[in-house]
PDB file of C-alpha atoms (C1' of nucleotides) in Angstrom:
ATOM      1  CA  MET I   1     101.179 113.802 -97.861  1.00  0.00           C
ATOM      2  CA  ALA I   2     103.693 115.663 -95.396  1.00  0.00           C
ATOM      3  CA  ARG I   3     107.365 115.181 -95.613  1.00  0.00           C
ATOM      4  CA  ALA I   4     109.013 111.939 -97.077  1.00  0.00           C
ATOM      5  CA  SER I   5     109.181 108.805 -94.709  1.00  0.00           C
ATOM      6  CA  THR I   6     112.904 109.050 -93.201  1.00  0.00           C
ATOM      7  CA  THR I   7     113.240 105.145 -94.046  1.00  0.00           C
ATOM      8  CA  SER I   8     112.574 105.813 -97.631  1.00  0.00           C
ATOM      9  CA  ASP I   9     116.134 107.164 -98.925  1.00  0.00           C
ATOM     10  CA  ALA I  10     119.537 108.357 -97.177  1.00  0.00           C
ATOM     11  CA  PHE I  11     118.984 111.572 -98.129  1.00  0.00           C
ATOM     12  CA  ASN I  12     116.050 111.773 -95.697  1.00  0.00           C
ATOM     13  CA  ALA I  13     117.909 109.569 -93.306  1.00  0.00           C
ATOM     14  CA  ILE I  14     120.989 111.848 -92.997  1.00  0.00           C
ATOM     15  CA  ALA I  15     118.550 115.395 -92.470  1.00  0.00           C
ATOM     16  CA  GLU I  16     118.488 114.623 -88.853  1.00  0.00           C
ATOM     17  CA  PRO I  17     121.521 116.280 -87.059  1.00  0.00           C
ATOM     18  CA  ARG I  18     122.090 113.075 -84.517  1.00  0.00           C
ATOM     19  CA  ARG I  19     121.940 110.672 -87.190  1.00  0.00           C
ATOM     20  CA  ARG I  20     124.601 112.395 -88.692  1.00  0.00           C
ATOM     21  CA  GLU I  21     126.747 112.219 -85.503  1.00  0.00           C
ATOM     22  CA  ILE I  22     126.163 108.651 -85.073  1.00  0.00           C
ATOM     23  CA  LEU I  23     127.426 108.285 -88.651  1.00  0.00           C
ATOM     24  CA  SER I  24     130.614 109.962 -87.760  1.00  0.00           C
ATOM     25  CA  TYR I  25     130.924 108.004 -84.678  1.00  0.00           C
ATOM     26  CA  LEU I  26     130.370 105.162 -86.232  1.00  0.00           C
ATOM     27  CA  ALA I  27     133.095 105.517 -89.036  1.00  0.00           C
ATOM     28  CA  GLY I  28     135.306 103.016 -89.514  1.00  0.00           C
ATOM     29  CA  ILE I  29     134.818 101.390 -85.661  1.00  0.00           C
ATOM     30  CA  GLU I  30     131.967  99.257 -84.164  1.00  0.00           C
ATOM     31  CA  ARG I  31     130.717 100.036 -81.268  1.00  0.00           C
ATOM     32  CA  PRO I  32     127.634  98.729 -78.761  1.00  0.00           C
ATOM     33  CA  VAL I  33     124.547 100.702 -78.723  1.00  0.00           C
ATOM     34  CA  GLY I  34     125.037 101.509 -75.084  1.00  0.00           C
ATOM     35  CA  GLU I  35     128.623 103.204 -75.649  1.00  0.00           C
ATOM     36  CA  ILE I  36     127.065 105.070 -78.897  1.00  0.00           C
ATOM     37  CA  ALA I  37     124.237 106.502 -75.882  1.00  0.00           C
ATOM     38  CA  GLU I  38     127.309 107.841 -73.858  1.00  0.00           C
ATOM     39  CA  ALA I  39     129.320 109.372 -76.413  1.00  0.00           C
ATOM     40  CA  LEU I  40     126.807 111.025 -78.039  1.00  0.00           C
ATOM     41  CA  GLY I  41     124.336 112.178 -74.620  1.00  0.00           C
ATOM     42  CA  LEU I  42     121.894 110.575 -76.297  1.00  0.00           C
ATOM     43  CA  GLU I  43     119.074 108.364 -74.518  1.00  0.00           C
ATOM     44  CA  GLN I  44     119.211 104.757 -75.150  1.00  0.00           C
ATOM     45  CA  PRO I  45     115.857 104.593 -76.611  1.00  0.00           C
ATOM     46  CA  SER I  46     116.442 107.464 -78.872  1.00  0.00           C
ATOM     47  CA  VAL I  47     120.136 106.215 -80.239  1.00  0.00           C
ATOM     48  CA  SER I  48     118.208 102.669 -80.725  1.00  0.00           C
ATOM     49  CA  LYS I  49     115.208 104.252 -83.231  1.00  0.00           C
ATOM     50  CA  HIS I  50     117.898 106.449 -85.032  1.00  0.00           C
ATOM     51  CA  LEU I  51     119.927 103.234 -85.545  1.00  0.00           C
ATOM     52  CA  ARG I  52     116.622 101.268 -86.629  1.00  0.00           C
ATOM     53  CA  VAL I  53     116.263 104.419 -89.610  1.00  0.00           C
ATOM     54  CA  LEU I  54     120.041 104.370 -90.441  1.00  0.00           C
ATOM     55  CA  LYS I  55     119.891 100.518 -90.648  1.00  0.00           C
ATOM     56  CA  ASP I  56     116.694 100.449 -92.747  1.00  0.00           C
ATOM     57  CA  VAL I  57     118.308 102.312 -95.162  1.00  0.00           C
ATOM     58  CA  GLY I  58     121.951 100.689 -95.152  1.00  0.00           C
ATOM     59  CA  LEU I  59     124.107 103.391 -93.602  1.00  0.00           C
ATOM     60  CA  VAL I  60     125.078 101.376 -90.757  1.00  0.00           C
ATOM     61  CA  ARG I  61     125.414  97.703 -90.390  1.00  0.00           C
ATOM     62  CA  MET I  62     124.547  95.559 -87.239  1.00  0.00           C
ATOM     63  CA  ARG I  63     126.194  92.651 -85.659  1.00  0.00           C
ATOM     64  CA  CYS I  64     125.267  90.625 -82.971  1.00  0.00           C
ATOM     65  CA  GLN I  65     127.510  89.519 -80.024  1.00  0.00           C
ATOM     66  CA  GLY I  66     126.251  88.225 -77.387  1.00  0.00           C
ATOM     67  CA  ARG I  67     123.484  90.475 -75.835  1.00  0.00           C
ATOM     68  CA  GLN I  68     124.829  93.357 -77.482  1.00  0.00           C
ATOM     69  CA  LYS I  69     124.632  94.782 -80.822  1.00  0.00           C
ATOM     70  CA  LEU I  70     127.327  96.527 -82.591  1.00  0.00           C
ATOM     71  CA  TYR I  71     126.936  98.907 -84.924  1.00  0.00           C
ATOM     72  CA  ARG I  72     129.176 100.677 -87.383  1.00  0.00           C
ATOM     73  CA  THR I  73     128.703 102.683 -90.506  1.00  0.00           C
ATOM     74  CA  ASN I  74     128.184 101.476 -94.026  1.00  0.00           C
ATOM     75  CA  ALA I  75     130.503 104.519 -95.911  1.00  0.00           C
ATOM     76  CA  GLU I  76     129.361 102.801 -99.502  1.00  0.00           C
ATOM     77  CA  ALA I  77     126.200 103.912 -98.851  1.00  0.00           C
ATOM     78  CA  ILE I  78     127.426 107.542 -98.521  1.00  0.00           C
ATOM     79  CA  ARG I  79     128.832 107.730-101.951  1.00  0.00           C
ATOM     80  CA  PRO I  80     125.496 108.235-103.581  1.00  0.00           C
ATOM     81  CA  LEU I  81     124.750 111.545-101.599  1.00  0.00           C
ATOM     82  CA  HIS I  82     128.796 112.644-102.486  1.00  0.00           C
ATOM     83  CA  GLN I  83     128.035 111.321-105.990  1.00  0.00           C
ATOM     84  CA  TRP I  84     124.857 113.636-106.058  1.00  0.00           C
ATOM     85  CA  ALA I  85     126.554 116.523-104.567  1.00  0.00           C
ATOM     86  CA  ALA I  86     129.578 116.123-107.040  1.00  0.00           C
ATOM     87  CA  THR I  87     127.227 116.997-109.884  1.00  0.00           C
ATOM     88  CA  PHE I  88     127.199 120.471-109.334  1.00  0.00           C
ATOM     89  CA  GLU I  89     131.131 120.436-108.811  1.00  0.00           C
ATOM     90  CA  ARG I  90     131.738 122.002-112.135  1.00  0.00           C
ATOM     91  CA  TYR I  91     129.191 124.866-111.315  1.00  0.00           C
ATOM     92  CA  TRP I  92     130.603 126.122-107.841  1.00  0.00           C
ATOM     93  CA  GLN I  93     134.317 125.788-109.672  1.00  0.00           C
ATOM     94  CA  HIS I  94     132.882 128.115-112.233  1.00  0.00           C
ATOM     95  CA  GLN I  95     131.396 130.632-109.792  1.00  0.00           C
ATOM     96  CA  LEU I  96     134.912 130.595-107.772  1.00  0.00           C
ATOM     97  CA  THR I  97     136.509 131.398-110.853  1.00  0.00           C
ATOM     98  CA  ARG I  98     133.851 134.156-111.722  1.00  0.00           C
ATOM     99  CA  VAL I  99     134.659 135.604-108.433  1.00  0.00           C
ATOM    100  CA  LYS I 100     137.966 135.154-108.587  1.00  0.00           C
ATOM    101  CA  ALA I 101     138.509 137.008-112.195  1.00  0.00           C
ATOM    102  CA  ARG I 102     135.985 139.827-110.742  1.00  0.00           C
ATOM    103  CA  ALA I 103     138.331 140.491-107.825  1.00  0.00           C
ATOM    104  CA  GLU I 104     141.285 140.625-110.039  1.00  0.00           C
ATOM    105  CA  ALA I 105     139.964 143.122-112.025  1.00  0.00           C
ATOM    106  CA  MET I 106     138.919 144.926-109.537  1.00  0.00           C
ATOM    107  CA  ALA I 107     142.331 145.301-108.193  1.00  0.00           C
ATOM    108  CA  ARG I 108     143.597 145.736-111.338  1.00  0.00           C
ATOM    109  CA  GLN I 109     141.608 149.047-112.122  1.00  0.00           C
ATOM    110  CA  GLY I 110     140.034 149.885-108.546  1.00  0.00           C
ATOM    111  CA  SER I 111     141.829 151.621-105.397  1.00  0.00           C
ATOM    112  CA  PRO I 112     144.044 148.784-104.150  1.00  0.00           C
ATOM    113  CA  GLN I 113     141.859 148.402-100.965  1.00  0.00           C
ATOM    114  CA  LEU I 114     141.316 145.161 -98.925  1.00  0.00           C
ATOM    115  CA  ASP I 115     137.615 143.181 -99.942  1.00  0.00           C
ATOM    116  CA  SER I 116     136.428 144.097 -96.665  1.00  0.00           C
ATOM    117  CA  ALA I 117     136.301 147.702 -97.345  1.00  0.00           C
ATOM    118  CA  LYS I 118     135.946 147.319-100.992  1.00  0.00           C
ATOM    119  CA  SER I 119     132.592 145.287-100.066  1.00  0.00           C
ATOM    120  CA  LYS I 120     130.588 148.458 -98.717  1.00  0.00           C
ATOM    121  CA  GLU I 121     130.731 149.808-102.463  1.00  0.00           C
ATOM    122  CA  LYS I 122     128.059 150.355-104.969  1.00  0.00           C
TER     123      LYS I 122
ATOM    124  CA  MET L   1     109.554 118.133 -80.712  1.00  0.00           C
ATOM    125  CA  ALA L   2     109.098 116.608 -84.647  1.00  0.00           C
ATOM    126  CA  ARG L   3     111.656 116.716 -86.997  1.00  0.00           C
ATOM    127  CA  ALA L   4     114.047 120.010 -87.713  1.00  0.00           C
ATOM    128  CA  SER L   5     112.561 122.608 -89.573  1.00  0.00           C
ATOM    129  CA  THR L   6     113.115 122.286 -93.676  1.00  0.00           C
ATOM    130  CA  THR L   7     114.454 126.110 -93.580  1.00  0.00           C
ATOM    131  CA  SER L   8     117.140 125.078 -90.889  1.00  0.00           C
ATOM    132  CA  ASP L   9     119.775 123.717 -93.075  1.00  0.00           C
ATOM    133  CA  ALA L  10     120.970 122.419 -96.132  1.00  0.00           C
ATOM    134  CA  PHE L  11     120.499 118.923 -95.556  1.00  0.00           C
ATOM    135  CA  ASN L  12     117.002 119.379 -94.403  1.00  0.00           C
ATOM    136  CA  ALA L  13     116.428 121.281 -97.572  1.00  0.00           C
ATOM    137  CA  ILE L  14     117.791 118.358-100.024  1.00  0.00           C
ATOM    138  CA  ALA L  15     115.950 115.620 -98.166  1.00  0.00           C
ATOM    139  CA  GLU L  16     113.096 116.270-100.761  1.00  0.00           C
ATOM    140  CA  PRO L  17     113.134 114.386-103.916  1.00  0.00           C
ATOM    141  CA  ARG L  18     111.204 117.603-105.359  1.00  0.00           C
ATOM    142  CA  ARG L  19     113.727 119.994-104.398  1.00  0.00           C
ATOM    143  CA  ARG L  20     116.556 117.967-105.099  1.00  0.00           C
ATOM    144  CA  GLU L  21     115.473 118.149-108.924  1.00  0.00           C
ATOM    145  CA  ILE L  22     114.703 121.626-108.647  1.00  0.00           C
ATOM    146  CA  LEU L  23     118.465 122.207-107.703  1.00  0.00           C
ATOM    147  CA  SER L  24     119.212 119.875-110.606  1.00  0.00           C
ATOM    148  CA  TYR L  25     117.230 121.702-113.270  1.00  0.00           C
ATOM    149  CA  LEU L  26     118.555 125.075-112.314  1.00  0.00           C
ATOM    150  CA  ALA L  27     122.344 124.060-111.917  1.00  0.00           C
ATOM    151  CA  GLY L  28     124.380 126.540-114.720  1.00  0.00           C
ATOM    152  CA  ILE L  29     121.180 127.802-115.912  1.00  0.00           C
ATOM    153  CA  GLU L  30     118.072 130.821-114.728  1.00  0.00           C
ATOM    154  CA  ARG L  31     114.396 130.195-114.911  1.00  0.00           C
ATOM    155  CA  PRO L  32     111.501 131.695-114.130  1.00  0.00           C
ATOM    156  CA  VAL L  33     109.408 130.075-111.416  1.00  0.00           C
ATOM    157  CA  GLY L  34     106.779 129.364-114.383  1.00  0.00           C
ATOM    158  CA  GLU L  35     109.160 127.310-116.798  1.00  0.00           C
ATOM    159  CA  ILE L  36     110.352 125.602-113.488  1.00  0.00           C
ATOM    160  CA  ALA L  37     107.064 124.259-112.911  1.00  0.00           C
ATOM    161  CA  GLU L  38     106.393 123.271-116.339  1.00  0.00           C
ATOM    162  CA  ALA L  39     109.506 121.239-117.202  1.00  0.00           C
ATOM    163  CA  LEU L  40     108.971 119.347-113.526  1.00  0.00           C
ATOM    164  CA  GLY L  41     105.180 118.838-113.862  1.00  0.00           C
ATOM    165  CA  LEU L  42     104.562 120.360-110.572  1.00  0.00           C
ATOM    166  CA  GLU L  43     101.961 123.100-109.573  1.00  0.00           C
ATOM    167  CA  GLN L  44     103.255 126.845-109.467  1.00  0.00           C
ATOM    168  CA  PRO L  45     102.243 127.374-105.835  1.00  0.00           C
ATOM    169  CA  SER L  46     104.183 123.695-105.233  1.00  0.00           C
ATOM    170  CA  VAL L  47     107.451 125.294-107.115  1.00  0.00           C
ATOM    171  CA  SER L  48     106.911 128.738-105.467  1.00  0.00           C
ATOM    172  CA  LYS L  49     106.847 127.253-102.060  1.00  0.00           C
ATOM    173  CA  HIS L  50     109.944 124.660-102.482  1.00  0.00           C
ATOM    174  CA  LEU L  51     111.766 127.804-103.884  1.00  0.00           C
ATOM    175  CA  ARG L  52     111.300 129.689-100.833  1.00  0.00           C
ATOM    176  CA  VAL L  53     112.785 126.788 -98.225  1.00  0.00           C
ATOM    177  CA  LEU L  54     115.962 126.761-101.067  1.00  0.00           C
ATOM    178  CA  LYS L  55     116.421 130.280-100.857  1.00  0.00           C
ATOM    179  CA  ASP L  56     116.042 130.361 -97.306  1.00  0.00           C
ATOM    180  CA  VAL L  57     119.114 128.037 -96.984  1.00  0.00           C
ATOM    181  CA  GLY L  58     120.824 129.745 -99.760  1.00  0.00           C
ATOM    182  CA  LEU L  59     120.621 126.892-102.330  1.00  0.00           C
ATOM    183  CA  VAL L  60     119.416 129.160-104.679  1.00  0.00           C
ATOM    184  CA  ARG L  61     119.573 132.620-105.708  1.00  0.00           C
ATOM    185  CA  MET L  62     116.571 135.125-107.100  1.00  0.00           C
ATOM    186  CA  ARG L  63     116.700 138.163-109.319  1.00  0.00           C
ATOM    187  CA  CYS L  64     113.648 139.887-110.692  1.00  0.00           C
ATOM    188  CA  GLN L  65     113.390 140.582-114.181  1.00  0.00           C
ATOM    189  CA  GLY L  66     110.003 142.516-114.421  1.00  0.00           C
ATOM    190  CA  ARG L  67     107.326 140.214-113.612  1.00  0.00           C
ATOM    191  CA  GLN L  68     108.862 137.159-113.383  1.00  0.00           C
ATOM    192  CA  LYS L  69     111.593 136.112-110.754  1.00  0.00           C
ATOM    193  CA  LEU L  70     114.846 134.178-112.148  1.00  0.00           C
ATOM    194  CA  TYR L  71     116.082 131.603-110.064  1.00  0.00           C
ATOM    195  CA  ARG L  72     119.326 129.481-110.256  1.00  0.00           C
ATOM    196  CA  THR L  73     121.105 127.192-108.262  1.00  0.00           C
ATOM    197  CA  ASN L  74     123.806 128.477-105.824  1.00  0.00           C
ATOM    198  CA  ALA L  75     126.506 125.702-106.236  1.00  0.00           C
ATOM    199  CA  GLU L  76     128.590 127.051-103.474  1.00  0.00           C
ATOM    200  CA  ALA L  77     126.051 126.254-101.035  1.00  0.00           C
ATOM    201  CA  ILE L  78     126.303 122.772-101.647  1.00  0.00           C
ATOM    202  CA  ARG L  79     129.921 122.103-101.073  1.00  0.00           C
ATOM    203  CA  PRO L  80     128.977 121.769 -97.100  1.00  0.00           C
ATOM    204  CA  LEU L  81     126.899 118.452 -98.295  1.00  0.00           C
ATOM    205  CA  HIS L  82     129.920 116.950-100.636  1.00  0.00           C
ATOM    206  CA  GLN L  83     132.897 118.128 -98.088  1.00  0.00           C
ATOM    207  CA  TRP L  84     130.394 115.925 -95.156  1.00  0.00           C
ATOM    208  CA  ALA L  85     129.860 112.901 -97.476  1.00  0.00           C
ATOM    209  CA  ALA L  86     133.860 113.136 -98.528  1.00  0.00           C
ATOM    210  CA  THR L  87     134.189 112.800 -94.780  1.00  0.00           C
ATOM    211  CA  PHE L  88     133.631 108.943 -95.200  1.00  0.00           C
ATOM    212  CA  GLU L  89     135.512 108.687 -98.751  1.00  0.00           C
ATOM    213  CA  ARG L  90     138.842 107.069 -97.103  1.00  0.00           C
ATOM    214  CA  TYR L  91     136.118 104.274 -95.045  1.00  0.00           C
ATOM    215  CA  TRP L  92     134.805 103.561 -98.399  1.00  0.00           C
ATOM    216  CA  GLN L  93     137.774 103.052-100.035  1.00  0.00           C
ATOM    217  CA  HIS L  94     139.063 100.678 -97.431  1.00  0.00           C
ATOM    218  CA  GLN L  95     135.986  98.712 -97.767  1.00  0.00           C
ATOM    219  CA  LEU L  96     136.690  98.600-101.545  1.00  0.00           C
ATOM    220  CA  THR L  97     139.891  97.205-101.059  1.00  0.00           C
ATOM    221  CA  ARG L  98     139.251  94.936 -98.769  1.00  0.00           C
ATOM    222  CA  VAL L  99     136.627  93.301-101.105  1.00  0.00           C
ATOM    223  CA  LYS L 100     139.191  93.436-104.288  1.00  0.00           C
ATOM    224  CA  ALA L 101     141.577  91.696-101.739  1.00  0.00           C
ATOM    225  CA  ARG L 102     139.445  89.030-100.970  1.00  0.00           C
ATOM    226  CA  ALA L 103     138.343  88.511-104.459  1.00  0.00           C
ATOM    227  CA  GLU L 104     141.665  88.441-105.734  1.00  0.00           C
ATOM    228  CA  ALA L 105     142.699  85.950-103.122  1.00  0.00           C
ATOM    229  CA  MET L 106     139.724  83.466-104.124  1.00  0.00           C
ATOM    230  CA  ALA L 107     140.715  84.188-107.782  1.00  0.00           C
ATOM    231  CA  ARG L 108     144.265  83.044-106.743  1.00  0.00           C
ATOM    232  CA  GLN L 109     143.573  79.517-104.549  1.00  0.00           C
ATOM    233  CA  GLY L 110     140.165  78.757-105.914  1.00  0.00           C
ATOM    234  CA  SER L 111     138.999  77.829-109.118  1.00  0.00           C
ATOM    235  CA  PRO L 112     139.484  80.309-111.852  1.00  0.00           C
ATOM    236  CA  GLN L 113     135.697  80.771-112.455  1.00  0.00           C
ATOM    237  CA  LEU L 114     133.650  84.338-113.050  1.00  0.00           C
ATOM    238  CA  ASP L 115     132.494  86.647-110.266  1.00  0.00           C
ATOM    239  CA  SER L 116     129.343  86.147-110.997  1.00  0.00           C
ATOM    240  CA  ALA L 117     129.851  82.420-110.386  1.00  0.00           C
ATOM    241  CA  LYS L 118     131.678  82.825-107.909  1.00  0.00           C
ATOM    242  CA  SER L 119     129.312  84.874-105.992  1.00  0.00           C
ATOM    243  CA  LYS L 120     127.002  81.593-105.806  1.00  0.00           C
ATOM    244  CA  GLU L 121     129.486  79.961-103.599  1.00  0.00           C
ATOM    245  CA  LYS L 122     129.182  79.228 -99.996  1.00  0.00           C
TER     246      LYS L 122
ATOM    247  C1'  DA A   1     114.168  79.166 -63.560  1.00  0.00           C
ATOM    248  C1'  DC A   2     116.195  83.674 -62.019  1.00  0.00           C
ATOM    249  C1'  DG A   3     117.459  88.264 -62.424  1.00  0.00           C
ATOM    250  C1'  DG A   4     120.244  91.643 -64.559  1.00  0.00           C
ATOM    251  C1'  DT A   5     122.008  93.631 -68.081  1.00  0.00           C
ATOM    252  C1'  DA A   6     121.515  95.529 -73.604  1.00  0.00           C
ATOM    253  C1'  DT A   7     118.450  96.872 -76.943  1.00  0.00           C
ATOM    254  C1'  DA A   8     114.347  97.853 -79.223  1.00  0.00           C
ATOM    255  C1'  DT A   9     109.103  98.808 -79.370  1.00  0.00           C
ATOM    256  C1'  DT A  10     105.326 100.865 -77.879  1.00  0.00           C
ATOM    257  C1'  DC A  11     102.268 104.863 -76.335  1.00  0.00           C
ATOM    258  C1'  DC A  12     101.293 109.881 -76.458  1.00  0.00           C
ATOM    259  C1'  DC A  13     101.703 114.410 -78.068  1.00  0.00           C
ATOM    260  C1'  DA A  14     103.727 118.783 -80.021  1.00  0.00           C
ATOM    261  C1'  DT A  15     105.086 120.135 -84.272  1.00  0.00           C
ATOM    262  C1'  DA A  16     106.885 120.406 -89.184  1.00  0.00           C
ATOM    263  C1'  DT A  17     105.580 118.968 -93.177  1.00  0.00           C
ATOM    264  C1'  DG A  18     103.707 119.240 -98.703  1.00  0.00           C
ATOM    265  C1'  DG A  19      99.998 119.142-101.520  1.00  0.00           C
ATOM    266  C1'  DG A  20      95.697 121.305-103.283  1.00  0.00           C
ATOM    267  C1'  DA A  21      92.654 125.297-103.756  1.00  0.00           C
ATOM    268  C1'  DA A  22      91.767 129.569-103.263  1.00  0.00           C
ATOM    269  C1'  DT A  23      93.378 134.137-102.509  1.00  0.00           C
ATOM    270  C1'  DA A  24      96.755 137.748-102.259  1.00  0.00           C
ATOM    271  C1'  DT A  25     100.624 140.710-104.614  1.00  0.00           C
ATOM    272  C1'  DG A  26     103.435 142.657-107.976  1.00  0.00           C
ATOM    273  C1'  DT A  27     104.035 144.032-112.428  1.00  0.00           C
ATOM    274  C1'  DC A  28     103.550 145.189-116.763  1.00  0.00           C
ATOM    275  C1'  DA A  29     100.573 147.095-121.002  1.00  0.00           C
ATOM    276  C1'  DA A  30      96.859 149.753-122.731  1.00  0.00           C
TER     277       DA A  30
ATOM    278  C1'  DT X   1      92.292 152.834-113.893  1.00  0.00           C
ATOM    279  C1'  DT X   2      92.064 148.516-115.278  1.00  0.00           C
ATOM    280  C1'  DG X   3      92.901 143.661-116.874  1.00  0.00           C
ATOM    281  C1'  DA X   4      96.045 140.050-117.525  1.00  0.00           C
ATOM    282  C1'  DC X   5     100.122 137.500-116.502  1.00  0.00           C
ATOM    283  C1'  DA X   6     103.688 136.148-112.719  1.00  0.00           C
ATOM    284  C1'  DT X   7     104.751 134.506-108.109  1.00  0.00           C
ATOM    285  C1'  DA X   8     104.060 134.103-103.399  1.00  0.00           C
ATOM    286  C1'  DT X   9     100.837 133.323 -99.404  1.00  0.00           C
ATOM    287  C1'  DT X  10      97.669 131.528 -96.866  1.00  0.00           C
ATOM    288  C1'  DC X  11      94.182 127.933 -95.294  1.00  0.00           C
ATOM    289  C1'  DC X  12      93.418 123.194 -94.437  1.00  0.00           C
ATOM    290  C1'  DC X  13      94.270 118.819 -93.735  1.00  0.00           C
ATOM    291  C1'  DA X  14      96.530 113.917 -93.755  1.00  0.00           C
ATOM    292  C1'  DT X  15     100.716 112.017 -92.268  1.00  0.00           C
ATOM    293  C1'  DA X  16     105.521 111.732 -90.162  1.00  0.00           C
ATOM    294  C1'  DT X  17     107.870 113.108 -87.262  1.00  0.00           C
ATOM    295  C1'  DG X  18     111.466 113.063 -82.499  1.00  0.00           C
ATOM    296  C1'  DG X  19     111.363 112.964 -77.878  1.00  0.00           C
ATOM    297  C1'  DG X  20     109.372 111.323 -72.694  1.00  0.00           C
ATOM    298  C1'  DA X  21     108.269 107.644 -70.232  1.00  0.00           C
ATOM    299  C1'  DA X  22     106.988 103.090 -69.633  1.00  0.00           C
ATOM    300  C1'  DT X  23     107.016  98.553 -71.385  1.00  0.00           C
ATOM    301  C1'  DA X  24     108.742  94.427 -73.983  1.00  0.00           C
ATOM    302  C1'  DT X  25     112.381  91.115 -75.828  1.00  0.00           C
ATOM    303  C1'  DA X  26     116.937  89.069 -75.673  1.00  0.00           C
ATOM    304  C1'  DC X  27     120.306  86.565 -73.763  1.00  0.00           C
ATOM    305  C1'  DC X  28     123.701  86.239 -70.289  1.00  0.00           C
ATOM    306  C1'  DG X  29     125.375  84.004 -65.427  1.00  0.00           C
ATOM    307  C1'  DT X  30     124.405  81.480 -61.813  1.00  0.00           C
TER     308       DT X  30
END
DNA sequence: ACGGTATATTCCCATATGGGAATATGTCAA
DNA sequence: TTGACATATTCCCATATGGGAATATACCGT
């Protein structure tokens, strides 16, 4: 079956580094295709193709102005990704407190050395 | 060139829906491969392959226990994704305040109707 | 209508996939 | 050692990719 298509959802769309660059570049501003291509050092057809994917999943919005088309990032479409990642927030917080607790325990009873030195132990 | 490999970074790894399911399932708990397969209704070889990808990018950790291998989600590896998405937070906030402001403006001067009714306008 | 600019699409191709089936590796128990 | 269980890997295949090059489409000014 191969991988799911990039047009199926935002997760697949942002898997491509160039598309993430485009999204960052178009955050808050509106730019024509040519300018995007020049700014990011990409070929125009390549940019058009990436924009197509991003538009299909709603990550960018397009507006026509004369002969050029202005694109901008639709930040709202990134929220689901943010929320999905936030699902794991409590777990990495747990991990951090565990790491911190262990570090403090070692500092309390072990010899007072730097972490870089202690990491070689065991 | 084709798409970047799934083992290259976390963004590519989470593009696959099954892998996101696995990550959610293994959040906070530690489970052997067989149990993961059964819980998610996947074939064992398939789970092993997905776990391989997830392990290669650091999204899961593995520990051997007798003849079985216990996996768990490494939540810390999801933080970069969360932070990348958070980059756009100020923009979707802007959009929300714009929407809210417009809604309030309409409520102030238009007839006092519900949003659901007003959304049909113009 | 014409030429020119701005984008989008198509074609071709090397490559990366994920699933299924079969098989290999590893570990325990007797 | 042998056998059974738990995972990992390999092979094969249909499919989706992204880039480059060439081409099509759309809109503008004259």
